[in-house]
XYZ file of C-alpha atoms in Angstrom:
755
model
C -21.252 7.021 35.382
C -23.974 9.406 36.456
C -25.234 11.452 33.538
C -27.891 14.192 33.804
C -30.359 11.539 32.571
C -29.463 8.702 34.875
C -26.867 6.020 35.308
C -24.810 4.914 32.276
C -22.579 1.838 32.308
C -19.876 0.712 29.902
C -18.803 -2.925 30.107
C -15.655 -4.331 28.501
C -15.907 -8.060 27.854
C -15.777 -10.668 25.057
C -18.428 -12.159 22.821
C -19.131 -15.875 22.553
C -16.998 -17.732 20.046
C -18.096 -17.954 16.418
C -15.864 -19.659 13.815
C -14.727 -17.801 10.704
C -17.087 -19.861 8.553
C -20.042 -17.980 10.059
C -18.738 -14.578 8.947
C -18.299 -13.000 5.508
C -15.099 -13.608 3.559
C -13.831 -13.122 0.043
C -10.894 -14.444 -1.958
C -8.496 -12.190 -0.035
C -9.796 -11.497 3.485
C -11.576 -13.432 6.201
C -12.930 -12.465 9.632
C -11.076 -14.145 12.484
C -11.207 -13.925 16.321
C -14.612 -12.286 16.217
C -15.463 -10.558 19.498
C -12.029 -10.648 21.110
C -13.142 -7.327 22.594
C -16.768 -6.371 23.192
C -17.852 -2.952 24.511
C -21.433 -2.578 25.789
C -22.984 0.761 26.697
C -26.231 0.715 28.678
C -28.353 3.793 29.276
C -29.687 6.528 27.018
C -29.334 10.217 26.247
C -31.978 12.645 24.902
C -30.167 13.528 21.668
C -27.973 16.479 20.780
C -28.327 19.481 18.444
C -25.498 21.657 19.781
C -23.783 21.339 16.379
C -26.418 21.880 13.668
C -24.448 19.652 11.280
C -24.175 16.763 13.736
C -27.647 16.290 15.150
C -28.324 13.035 16.998
C -31.583 11.499 18.154
C -32.375 10.087 21.569
C -31.001 6.645 22.286
C -28.005 4.763 23.659
C -24.418 5.925 23.357
C -22.492 4.499 20.395
C -19.077 3.108 21.310
C -16.127 2.793 18.944
C -12.360 3.075 19.173
C -9.084 3.688 17.393
C -6.419 0.994 17.164
C -2.673 1.643 17.049
C 0.318 -0.581 16.488
C 2.779 -0.208 19.350
C 5.869 -1.664 20.976
C 4.951 -2.088 24.614
C 7.564 -4.602 25.801
C 10.541 -3.976 23.502
C 10.363 -7.231 21.548
C 10.083 -7.668 17.779
C 6.316 -8.290 17.826
C 3.772 -5.543 17.293
C 1.472 -4.892 20.250
C -1.824 -2.986 20.300
C -3.237 0.124 21.935
C -6.996 0.719 21.894
C -8.339 4.238 22.496
C -12.084 4.253 23.065
C -14.511 6.858 21.804
C -18.243 7.409 22.066
C -21.044 9.573 20.773
C -23.520 11.175 20.439
C -24.183 13.736 23.167
C -21.831 16.598 24.011
C -23.745 17.531 27.157
C -22.323 14.422 28.814
C -19.544 12.376 27.226
C -18.858 8.902 28.570
C -15.458 8.018 29.943
C -13.292 6.172 27.420
C -10.410 3.917 28.389
C -7.011 3.168 26.906
C -6.461 -0.608 26.685
C -3.155 -2.347 25.980
C -2.600 -5.754 24.369
C 0.665 -7.714 24.250
C 1.419 -9.820 21.158
C 2.507 -13.386 21.973
C 4.362 -13.671 18.652
C 1.718 -15.928 17.104
C -0.867 -13.298 16.226
C -2.711 -13.515 19.561
C -2.985 -10.625 22.006
C -3.251 -10.613 25.792
C -5.096 -7.751 27.496
C -2.475 -6.462 29.951
C -3.325 -3.807 32.544
C 0.022 -4.440 34.259
C 1.602 -2.242 31.574
C 0.316 0.804 33.500
C 2.144 2.018 36.577
C -0.984 1.925 38.740
C -2.233 -1.379 37.264
C -5.469 0.058 35.845
C -6.593 1.042 32.378
C -6.797 4.862 32.387
C -9.564 7.111 31.136
C -8.253 9.244 28.264
C -11.380 11.036 27.076
C -14.790 12.290 28.248
C -16.309 11.868 31.670
C -17.980 15.271 31.590
C -19.834 17.847 29.488
C -18.134 19.563 26.593
C -20.752 22.321 26.633
C -20.938 23.313 30.297
C -19.194 26.436 31.564
C -18.395 24.498 34.716
C -15.341 22.384 34.151
C -12.257 20.965 35.803
C -9.100 21.501 33.739
C -7.380 18.829 35.846
C -10.020 16.215 35.063
C -8.461 12.702 35.142
C -9.716 12.007 31.606
C -7.896 15.051 30.241
C -8.775 18.605 29.354
C -9.449 18.191 25.644
C -12.817 19.198 24.244
C -14.508 17.035 21.602
C -13.152 14.122 19.615
C -9.695 14.684 18.084
C -7.939 13.227 15.066
C -4.626 13.961 16.768
C -4.154 10.893 18.952
C -0.495 9.853 18.688
C 1.336 6.641 19.595
C 5.120 7.158 19.318
C 8.329 6.847 21.336
C 8.792 10.323 22.830
C 11.429 9.495 25.459
C 13.650 7.355 23.219
C 13.569 4.124 25.232
C 12.075 1.982 22.455
C 8.665 1.645 24.124
C 5.626 3.411 22.688
C 4.109 6.395 24.498
C 0.727 8.114 24.055
C -0.267 11.759 23.520
C -3.584 13.547 22.929
C -3.894 17.318 23.557
C -3.542 17.495 27.366
C -2.731 13.817 27.969
C 0.754 12.302 27.969
C 1.601 8.737 29.000
C 5.312 7.901 28.989
C 7.070 4.623 29.687
C 9.155 4.810 32.862
C 12.322 3.017 33.946
C 10.239 -0.074 34.758
C 8.830 -0.174 31.243
C 5.353 0.821 32.469
C 3.164 3.613 31.119
C 2.784 6.466 33.564
C 0.634 9.608 33.384
C 3.105 12.495 32.952
C 0.612 15.072 31.676
C 0.934 17.612 34.488
C 4.697 17.319 34.860
C 5.815 17.106 31.226
C 3.313 19.233 29.280
C 3.105 23.059 29.368
C 0.656 24.598 31.819
C -1.352 26.192 28.997
C -3.360 22.949 28.727
C -4.521 23.203 32.344
C -5.103 26.926 32.952
C -8.676 27.488 34.241
C -8.777 30.701 32.203
C -8.174 28.701 29.023
C -11.128 26.358 29.543
C -11.356 23.037 27.734
C -8.874 22.928 24.848
C -10.144 22.177 21.333
C -7.738 20.661 18.797
C -8.995 18.913 15.668
C -5.644 17.309 14.783
C -2.020 17.104 15.892
C 1.193 15.951 14.228
C 4.545 14.649 15.401
C 8.038 14.778 13.925
C 11.425 16.388 14.453
C 10.847 20.145 14.445
C 14.207 21.355 15.780
C 16.529 18.892 14.043
C 17.846 17.249 17.219
C 16.681 13.716 16.393
C 13.800 13.323 18.851
C 10.058 13.643 18.294
C 8.316 16.976 18.791
C 4.590 17.693 18.481
C 2.669 20.409 16.638
C -0.729 21.266 18.128
C -2.835 23.649 15.979
C -5.098 24.739 18.847
C -8.249 26.339 17.525
C -9.671 27.927 20.619
C -10.039 31.075 22.691
C -9.651 31.726 26.396
C -12.639 31.947 28.691
C -14.346 35.327 28.741
C -12.479 37.699 30.980
C -9.086 36.002 30.658
C -5.971 36.553 28.614
C -3.788 33.809 27.179
C -1.649 32.628 30.082
C -4.466 32.736 32.623
C -4.297 36.407 33.617
C -7.668 38.031 34.160
C -8.742 40.498 31.502
C -9.938 43.827 32.930
C -12.352 44.306 30.054
C -14.457 41.402 31.441
C -16.022 39.481 28.614
C -13.010 39.808 26.334
C -11.003 36.749 25.337
C -7.768 36.017 23.493
C -6.820 33.407 20.955
C -4.857 30.439 22.269
C -2.025 30.270 19.721
C -0.814 27.362 17.636
C 1.737 25.515 19.737
C 4.911 23.599 18.925
C 5.813 21.236 21.764
C 9.608 20.962 21.709
C 10.909 17.723 23.217
C 14.111 17.712 25.283
C 14.651 14.052 24.330
C 13.210 12.600 27.538
C 9.561 13.392 26.815
C 9.550 16.738 28.591
C 7.929 19.384 26.356
C 8.170 23.180 26.283
C 5.795 25.421 24.362
C 6.846 27.430 21.305
C 4.324 29.865 19.785
C 6.473 31.373 17.001
C 3.937 30.305 14.406
C 1.673 32.561 12.305
C -1.811 32.928 13.768
C -5.146 34.111 12.428
C -7.039 35.910 15.171
C -9.068 38.224 12.939
C -12.576 37.434 11.804
C -13.768 38.475 8.351
C -17.070 39.368 6.778
C -18.216 36.613 4.443
C -20.949 36.318 1.859
C -22.547 33.116 3.114
C -24.776 32.322 6.045
C -22.693 30.461 8.616
C -25.717 29.336 10.646
C -26.851 32.854 11.236
C -23.449 34.535 11.505
C -21.984 36.850 8.895
C -18.351 36.512 9.935
C -15.900 33.610 9.951
C -12.297 32.737 10.813
C -9.916 30.536 8.851
C -8.643 27.580 10.887
C -6.903 24.245 10.286
C -8.604 20.886 10.717
C -5.368 19.018 10.019
C -1.617 19.508 10.219
C 1.660 17.743 9.453
C 5.390 18.106 10.084
C 8.018 17.628 7.382
C 11.381 19.001 6.291
C 10.048 20.273 2.991
C 13.189 22.195 1.941
C 15.757 19.620 3.183
C 17.552 22.068 5.481
C 17.452 19.734 8.490
C 14.665 21.558 10.354
C 10.998 20.653 10.594
C 8.446 22.737 8.734
C 4.713 22.907 9.438
C 1.837 22.243 7.034
C -1.783 23.234 7.715
C -4.981 22.182 5.920
C -7.947 24.567 6.045
C -11.408 23.680 7.305
C -12.824 26.519 5.191
C -10.752 27.214 2.051
C -13.701 29.202 0.717
C -12.412 32.216 2.675
C -8.672 31.619 2.141
C -8.486 34.536 -0.322
C -9.713 36.877 2.418
C -6.519 36.077 4.365
C -4.087 36.790 1.524
C -4.005 33.265 0.088
C -5.203 32.081 -3.307
C -8.863 31.307 -3.798
C -9.877 27.951 -2.268
C -6.293 27.215 -1.227
C -6.211 23.819 0.522
C -3.592 24.940 3.039
C -0.158 26.403 3.645
C 3.399 25.405 4.608
C 5.425 27.511 7.052
C 9.208 27.059 7.059
C 11.498 26.830 10.071
C 14.217 29.501 9.940
C 16.654 27.229 11.811
C 15.867 28.787 15.195
C 12.410 27.225 15.598
C 10.675 30.320 14.326
C 8.066 29.736 11.614
C 7.127 33.398 11.139
C 10.263 34.748 9.449
C 10.349 33.035 6.061
C 7.986 33.224 3.118
C 5.266 30.620 3.218
C 4.251 28.327 0.350
C 0.606 27.679 -0.449
C -0.904 24.315 -1.243
C -2.981 23.989 -4.426
C -6.748 24.396 -4.391
C -8.913 22.013 -2.407
C -10.446 19.324 -4.638
C -13.983 20.403 -3.660
C -13.201 24.096 -4.080
C -15.283 26.404 -1.915
C -17.222 23.389 -0.615
C -14.044 21.681 0.580
C -12.876 20.824 4.073
C -9.398 19.426 4.785
C -9.780 16.432 7.084
C -6.362 14.771 7.402
C -2.871 15.068 5.891
C 0.362 13.078 5.938
C 3.792 13.560 4.377
C 6.075 11.161 2.479
C 8.136 11.212 -0.690
C 5.629 9.616 -3.063
C 7.658 10.322 -6.226
C 11.097 9.403 -4.775
C 12.766 12.679 -5.787
C 14.291 13.328 -2.354
C 11.687 15.883 -1.228
C 8.786 14.901 1.013
C 5.355 15.465 -0.514
C 1.881 15.859 0.991
C -1.267 13.776 0.694
C -4.423 15.559 1.838
C -7.817 13.979 2.515
C -10.714 16.372 2.031
C -14.456 16.178 2.451
C -17.424 18.444 1.800
C -19.406 20.946 3.847
C -22.588 20.251 1.905
C -23.643 17.479 2.159
C -21.828 17.484 5.468
C -18.841 15.067 5.522
C -20.558 13.135 2.728
C -17.656 12.648 0.295
C -13.910 12.063 0.318
C -10.940 12.528 -2.005
C -7.218 12.180 -1.340
C -5.100 14.749 -3.190
C -1.427 14.293 -4.086
C 0.590 17.491 -3.690
C 4.094 17.197 -5.164
C 6.834 19.179 -3.451
C 8.831 21.105 -6.075
C 12.200 21.324 -4.309
C 10.705 23.181 -1.371
C 9.580 26.148 -3.475
C 6.012 25.209 -4.450
C 3.501 22.354 -4.587
C 1.709 20.912 -7.620
C -1.523 18.905 -7.609
C -0.765 15.546 -9.295
C -3.924 13.810 -8.108
C -5.343 13.077 -11.569
C -1.949 11.854 -12.808
C -1.005 9.573 -9.902
C -4.392 8.321 -8.701
C -6.660 7.101 -11.529
C -9.441 6.156 -9.074
C -9.192 9.246 -6.859
C -12.784 10.346 -7.546
C -14.532 7.077 -6.621
C -15.875 8.550 -3.368
C -16.079 12.163 -4.550
C -19.875 11.938 -4.656
C -20.286 9.949 -1.455
C -20.307 6.289 -0.484
C -21.822 4.201 -3.302
C -22.158 1.153 -1.033
C -24.118 2.472 1.968
C -25.422 5.608 3.669
C -22.391 5.929 5.939
C -20.461 9.190 5.633
C -16.923 8.751 4.359
C -15.707 12.294 5.092
C -14.243 11.622 8.537
C -11.109 9.484 8.470
C -7.450 8.950 9.258
C -4.622 8.437 6.740
C -1.915 5.850 7.435
C 1.301 5.733 5.403
C 2.804 2.237 5.519
C 3.960 -0.648 3.347
C 0.627 -2.445 2.974
C 1.807 -5.157 0.567
C 5.361 -5.493 1.949
C 6.977 -4.763 -1.417
C 9.397 -2.142 -0.092
C 7.507 1.052 -0.959
C 4.919 3.082 0.937
C 1.194 2.808 0.319
C -1.744 4.854 1.625
C -4.494 3.427 3.814
C -7.423 5.768 4.362
C -9.415 4.630 7.394
C -13.034 5.769 7.314
C -16.487 4.220 7.029
C -15.285 2.696 3.743
C -11.593 1.991 4.340
C -9.586 2.285 1.137
C -6.036 1.492 0.069
C -4.051 3.344 -2.580
C -1.410 0.833 -3.680
C 1.929 2.217 -4.820
C 3.122 0.367 -7.925
C 6.044 2.711 -8.565
C 4.141 4.791 -11.127
C 0.531 5.063 -9.956
C -1.456 4.647 -6.749
C -4.270 2.230 -7.579
C -7.333 1.857 -5.400
C -8.265 -1.316 -3.526
C -11.389 -1.437 -1.347
C -12.675 -5.005 -1.666
C -12.893 -5.724 2.060
C -15.424 -7.700 4.036
C -17.116 -6.664 7.250
C -19.798 -7.942 9.568
C -21.991 -4.947 8.647
C -22.077 -2.283 5.938
C -19.711 0.086 7.767
C -16.247 -1.030 6.706
C -14.243 0.881 9.307
C -10.932 -0.986 9.446
C -7.742 -0.097 11.335
C -4.493 -1.392 9.783
C -2.640 -3.701 12.183
C -0.024 -6.225 11.042
C -1.253 -9.159 13.112
C 0.399 -12.301 11.765
C 3.475 -10.769 10.113
C 2.630 -12.422 6.791
C 1.593 -11.305 3.328
C -0.400 -8.057 3.194
C -1.504 -5.945 6.134
C -4.273 -7.162 8.406
C -6.968 -5.038 10.017
C -9.154 -4.719 13.074
C -12.811 -4.120 12.293
C -16.013 -3.928 14.276
C -19.716 -4.606 14.214
C -22.177 -2.437 16.106
C -25.632 -3.547 17.204
C -27.925 -1.142 19.067
C -31.268 -1.553 20.777
C -33.525 0.834 22.644
C -31.281 1.162 25.676
C -27.896 -0.306 24.793
C -25.272 -0.637 22.092
C -22.867 -3.531 21.577
C -19.624 -3.135 19.604
C -17.704 -6.311 18.763
C -14.152 -6.079 17.422
C -12.499 -8.730 15.288
C -9.404 -9.422 13.233
C -9.538 -9.275 9.451
C -6.761 -11.514 8.136
C -5.515 -11.976 4.606
C -5.918 -14.115 2.661
C -7.854 -17.410 3.015
C -5.275 -20.185 2.984
C -6.520 -22.084 -0.061
C -6.507 -19.025 -2.311
C -3.166 -17.933 -0.906
C -1.541 -21.309 -1.522
C -2.857 -21.505 -5.065
C -1.389 -18.101 -5.810
C 1.867 -18.846 -3.977
C 2.548 -21.899 -6.099
C 2.326 -19.820 -9.274
C 5.481 -17.955 -8.169
C 7.587 -20.257 -10.378
C 5.404 -20.151 -13.504
C 7.184 -17.297 -15.267
C 10.603 -18.830 -14.589
C 9.498 -22.247 -15.861
C 8.088 -20.625 -18.999
C 11.432 -18.934 -19.640
C 13.244 -22.276 -19.399
C 10.694 -23.930 -21.676
C 11.295 -21.159 -24.175
C 15.006 -21.965 -23.989
C 14.354 -25.580 -24.935
C 12.309 -24.534 -27.973
C 15.301 -22.681 -29.430
C 16.584 -26.086 -30.579
C 13.715 -26.287 -33.108
C 15.410 -23.500 -35.064
C 18.848 -25.092 -34.717
C 17.690 -28.465 -36.096
C 16.365 -26.749 -39.228
C 19.756 -25.143 -39.836
C 21.481 -28.548 -39.841
C 20.516 -28.974 -43.497
C 22.798 -26.086 -44.502
C 26.556 -25.892 -45.005
C 27.423 -22.274 -44.550
C 27.249 -19.316 -42.244
C 23.699 -19.597 -40.892
C 21.318 -17.333 -38.994
C 17.759 -17.328 -37.772
C 15.770 -14.618 -35.987
C 12.391 -13.595 -34.653
C 11.123 -10.613 -32.689
C 12.716 -11.809 -29.429
C 15.724 -13.968 -30.244
C 18.293 -14.597 -32.945
C 21.095 -17.075 -33.548
C 24.193 -16.850 -35.713
C 26.522 -19.770 -36.407
C 28.342 -22.033 -38.796
C 27.473 -25.559 -39.906
C 29.839 -27.957 -41.605
C 29.598 -31.495 -43.031
C 32.299 -34.154 -42.914
C 30.946 -37.302 -44.490
C 28.055 -38.625 -42.398
C 28.912 -36.278 -39.541
C 27.840 -32.697 -39.172
C 28.588 -30.043 -36.585
C 26.977 -26.704 -35.883
C 27.923 -23.978 -33.434
C 27.305 -20.319 -32.798
C 25.820 -17.613 -30.597
C 22.384 -16.879 -29.188
C 21.312 -13.238 -28.905
C 18.266 -11.332 -27.737
C 16.159 -12.550 -24.809
C 18.408 -15.598 -24.584
C 22.096 -14.749 -24.701
C 24.810 -17.387 -24.921
C 26.129 -20.096 -27.234
C 25.035 -23.381 -28.823
C 26.746 -26.469 -30.220
C 25.448 -29.556 -31.957
C 26.660 -32.694 -33.687
C 24.688 -35.073 -35.938
C 25.267 -38.452 -37.545
C 23.214 -39.245 -40.671
C 22.617 -42.704 -42.168
C 20.282 -43.089 -45.164
C 16.876 -41.791 -44.046
C 17.832 -41.630 -40.361
C 19.786 -39.115 -38.430
C 20.391 -38.475 -34.766
C 22.302 -36.015 -32.693
C 22.766 -33.831 -29.674
C 22.226 -30.065 -29.387
C 23.421 -28.088 -26.363
C 22.740 -24.497 -25.279
C 24.462 -22.540 -22.549
C 22.884 -19.141 -22.020
C 21.085 -16.700 -19.741
C 17.735 -14.958 -19.892
C 15.805 -12.426 -17.842
C 12.552 -13.944 -16.592
C 9.499 -12.350 -15.027
C 6.668 -13.735 -12.922
C 3.363 -12.157 -11.906
C 1.170 -13.282 -9.016
C -1.984 -11.720 -7.695
C -1.150 -11.412 -4.014
C 2.648 -11.684 -3.938
C 3.321 -9.110 -6.643
C 5.627 -9.184 -9.648
C 9.150 -10.567 -9.440
C 12.086 -11.014 -11.768
C 15.340 -12.961 -11.976
C 18.220 -13.627 -14.335
C 18.434 -17.335 -15.138
C 21.660 -19.069 -16.152
C 20.913 -22.432 -17.684
C 22.144 -25.335 -19.781
C 19.966 -27.271 -22.210
C 20.786 -30.620 -23.798
C 18.522 -32.192 -26.363
C 19.140 -35.590 -27.965
C 17.031 -36.614 -30.940
C 16.540 -39.274 -33.595
C 14.776 -38.401 -36.806
C 13.331 -40.307 -39.771
C 12.775 -38.766 -43.183
C 9.269 -39.787 -44.215
C 9.229 -38.004 -47.524
C 11.768 -36.294 -49.710
C 11.071 -35.200 -53.242
C 13.058 -32.539 -54.980
C 12.603 -29.412 -52.881
C 10.250 -30.771 -50.255
C 10.906 -32.980 -47.260
C 8.926 -34.167 -44.238
C 10.553 -35.623 -41.132
C 9.319 -37.037 -37.846
C 11.354 -37.555 -34.720
C 11.617 -38.300 -31.026
C 13.558 -36.084 -28.645
C 14.580 -35.955 -25.022
C 15.159 -32.476 -23.594
C 16.671 -31.507 -20.259
C 17.152 -27.930 -19.051
C 18.915 -27.209 -15.774
C 19.135 -23.701 -14.274
C 21.582 -22.497 -11.656
C 20.292 -21.248 -8.300
C 18.817 -17.758 -8.372
C 17.051 -15.241 -6.121
C 13.887 -13.611 -7.364
C 13.629 -9.858 -6.839
C 10.893 -7.246 -6.722
C 8.084 -9.271 -5.173
C 6.866 -8.837 -1.620
C 7.892 -12.423 -0.714
C 11.061 -13.339 -2.623
C 12.329 -16.914 -2.749
C 15.812 -18.298 -3.315
C 15.484 -21.105 -5.872
C 18.225 -23.679 -5.433
C 17.603 -25.760 -8.531
C 15.335 -25.872 -11.544
C 14.922 -28.845 -13.814
C 12.755 -29.295 -16.899
C 12.948 -32.829 -18.234
C 10.653 -34.200 -20.910
C 10.251 -36.431 -23.978
C 8.407 -35.289 -27.071
C 7.559 -36.209 -30.642
C 8.067 -33.690 -33.382
C 7.329 -33.167 -37.049
C 9.082 -30.841 -39.457
C 8.332 -29.917 -43.062
C 10.760 -27.946 -45.239
C 10.051 -26.628 -48.724
C 12.525 -24.692 -50.915
C 11.907 -23.547 -54.470
C 12.602 -20.687 -56.839
C 9.451 -19.108 -58.219
C 9.513 -16.179 -60.660
C 13.102 -15.421 -59.716
C 12.354 -15.431 -55.988
C 13.802 -18.034 -53.644
C 10.985 -19.297 -51.426
C 11.563 -21.196 -48.198
C 8.679 -22.548 -46.090
C 9.328 -24.313 -42.812
C 6.563 -25.722 -40.600
C 7.067 -27.774 -37.464
C 5.475 -28.917 -34.222
C 6.427 -30.803 -31.067
C 4.263 -32.428 -28.417
C 5.409 -33.752 -25.075
C 4.840 -37.346 -23.945
C 6.333 -37.382 -20.453
C 7.066 -34.229 -18.502
C 8.710 -33.471 -15.177
C 9.159 -29.850 -14.137
C 10.597 -29.062 -10.733
C 11.937 -25.975 -8.965
C 13.257 -26.216 -5.397
C 13.604 -23.238 -3.027
C 15.927 -22.801 -0.068
C 12.827 -22.898 2.144
C 12.434 -26.579 1.127
C 9.418 -25.781 -1.011
C 9.125 -27.825 -4.208
C 7.291 -26.277 -7.166
C 6.096 -29.087 -9.430
C 4.300 -28.730 -12.726
C 2.704 -31.264 -15.070
C 1.729 -29.123 -17.988
C 1.356 -30.482 -21.525
C 4.263 -29.386 -23.699
C 3.200 -28.279 -27.138
C 4.851 -25.920 -29.545
C 4.440 -25.228 -33.234
C 6.209 -22.854 -35.544
C 5.921 -21.685 -39.140
C 8.228 -19.495 -41.209
C 8.052 -18.284 -44.796
C 11.042 -16.539 -46.312
C 11.264 -14.757 -49.681
C 14.723 -13.902 -51.054
C 15.605 -11.983 -54.214
C 19.180 -10.892 -54.629
C 20.389 -9.524 -51.295
C 16.863 -8.578 -50.124
C 14.522 -10.746 -48.147
C 11.179 -10.764 -46.420
C 10.369 -13.233 -43.643
C 7.269 -13.886 -41.587
C 7.381 -16.149 -38.523
C 4.662 -17.439 -36.217
C 5.351 -19.045 -32.845
C 3.185 -19.017 -29.687
C 6.264 -18.548 -27.459
C 8.248 -16.058 -29.534
C 5.337 -14.234 -31.131
C 4.413 -13.389 -34.707
C 6.667 -11.015 -36.593
C 7.530 -9.786 -40.060
C 11.096 -8.897 -41.016
C 12.385 -7.004 -44.033
C 16.121 -6.801 -44.675
C 19.115 -7.746 -46.796
C 21.808 -10.411 -46.579
C 25.145 -11.313 -48.121
C 26.657 -14.779 -48.410
C 30.366 -15.361 -47.800
């Protein structure tokens, strides 16, 4: 490219290979495939001060890019689209290409220019000056002015293959499955009128505006015609006058052919303001972001706008510092006829600046809500906060940011980790952790995730990068676990800049495996707890009556009966474990032995770090055989020791609620243990006192759970349990205190009657 300052080249290549071990990693993410794309700019510019807030110094052009998930060949694997960008001189902007990558199904991507009809990667931005009054509205790189946040990858013609749109550029897949430039034929002429000049749009949104099932586009153009022209291209006889180019709804006919609709409120008046806007005393309210959503559930798409300058919103009839507005479709694609609804105040008040917005139903009440990312004017684009605006049945919006997002203010005072601005960014709404609900990924110089746990959105930002700018684009690369990302590292010298892109995969295999094999821990603990219920049953064998026992989690009620040297006991389990039990015992002198069986169910829960929380209902059978010797028995006090063999078998079950749920075919806990039990009963001062203390300790253990994926979960933990209970009874009233590491410590006060 020939710039006013000499020749500039941009080279697309790859870096030399470096293994992951040479790059940063943490317990969740590691850098992989470093340098699968390298972009090198050579040549310099003299700096730029055309925007007083975005002053650059002389040096090489900085190259970056946005990454989008796409379906480019109609298979089940996610492909990639790269849209280049560069800065920092508006007097000559480098050409930026669109690159396409096909996923081979194994997490690797092939750069594929054959996806374009002409077999070349097209220019989709730049290639000229954004400041010059000499311009070509039919420039091959498009007629948009300045960088936009409104680049869209979506299927506009309904053939299942992703298309691309940005202001005046439209690439659609054709009958051969190749992307073809359809800008001039399928977009309205307003984008190419010489009298309109280069079109400036800060953001764009897509969705179904007219309720016909295809994707339309809303383009909040913030621009005026060239001096001496009216909107539409007609010359203005007043020479020097200009007209506002209105907000535009691009209505899709279903094939990717768009017609313009301008029935949207506009703000073409400028107002006197009480602040110095770089030497000007007037200003105009305009949107830096927009979104489409059916906010009143009438089947038609409504339009939301977020203000660049809420500090003057009250001068346009809105509330003070209003963050934005929603305009409703009247059913005939007219957004001017119904009453609008304001958004709450911008988080930063008069210093706020809406940067990006998205819509989704974050509270699951059936009405889509709005999340709005805002930054500050002073310091310029320094800070960032995402606000949560709840949709109240299509009649109003409430700011629930403080309620739903406990960490929302972490970047409200800037980036605590580096000097990079965090104000410029792009929100992505997707299921980051694959648990079935939608999370928020905010892509900026410090990419952040707000994880949806069903009640709150908690912040996660512990990523790694090759430099201190953690600009990460969410791309599901390997189809496993949590979302992956594409990041970059930029290195600049006196006359060139090198940007290397890499994959950021989660998580390192050793940490992942360790966490994965804890998926059975909660279920094993529940089955162990079931086996410990027999400790209470064995104590009750000394009675000959209606018997009961309870703690804070479980209780049992049954009947025990003696017949000579034989004894039987049976009854019901209630509480966390619900079912029945039965036991029989033979007693000879100081020895006794028997079998106790439980058949019950329990609800079990398991928590992992990376795979989330899961639950399951377990149906199980426990059989314990034991032999016991009475070491000591004197009046009201006895001490016994014993050996037991316990086996618990659970039916197959499917865990639920986690982001990777397993179907467990069988579960088996089998162990031998020694136990000791001491029982003391006495009447003191008219109060019947009962003290029971016991403990068991495993000798040989074998715990196994098998999943349908042929994964065996084995455990060799030491089985220990101890329990202590003191009971005081006077008349029908009693007090009992129990201590048990599995069932907890609890105090009970009540009354009882004997039959």
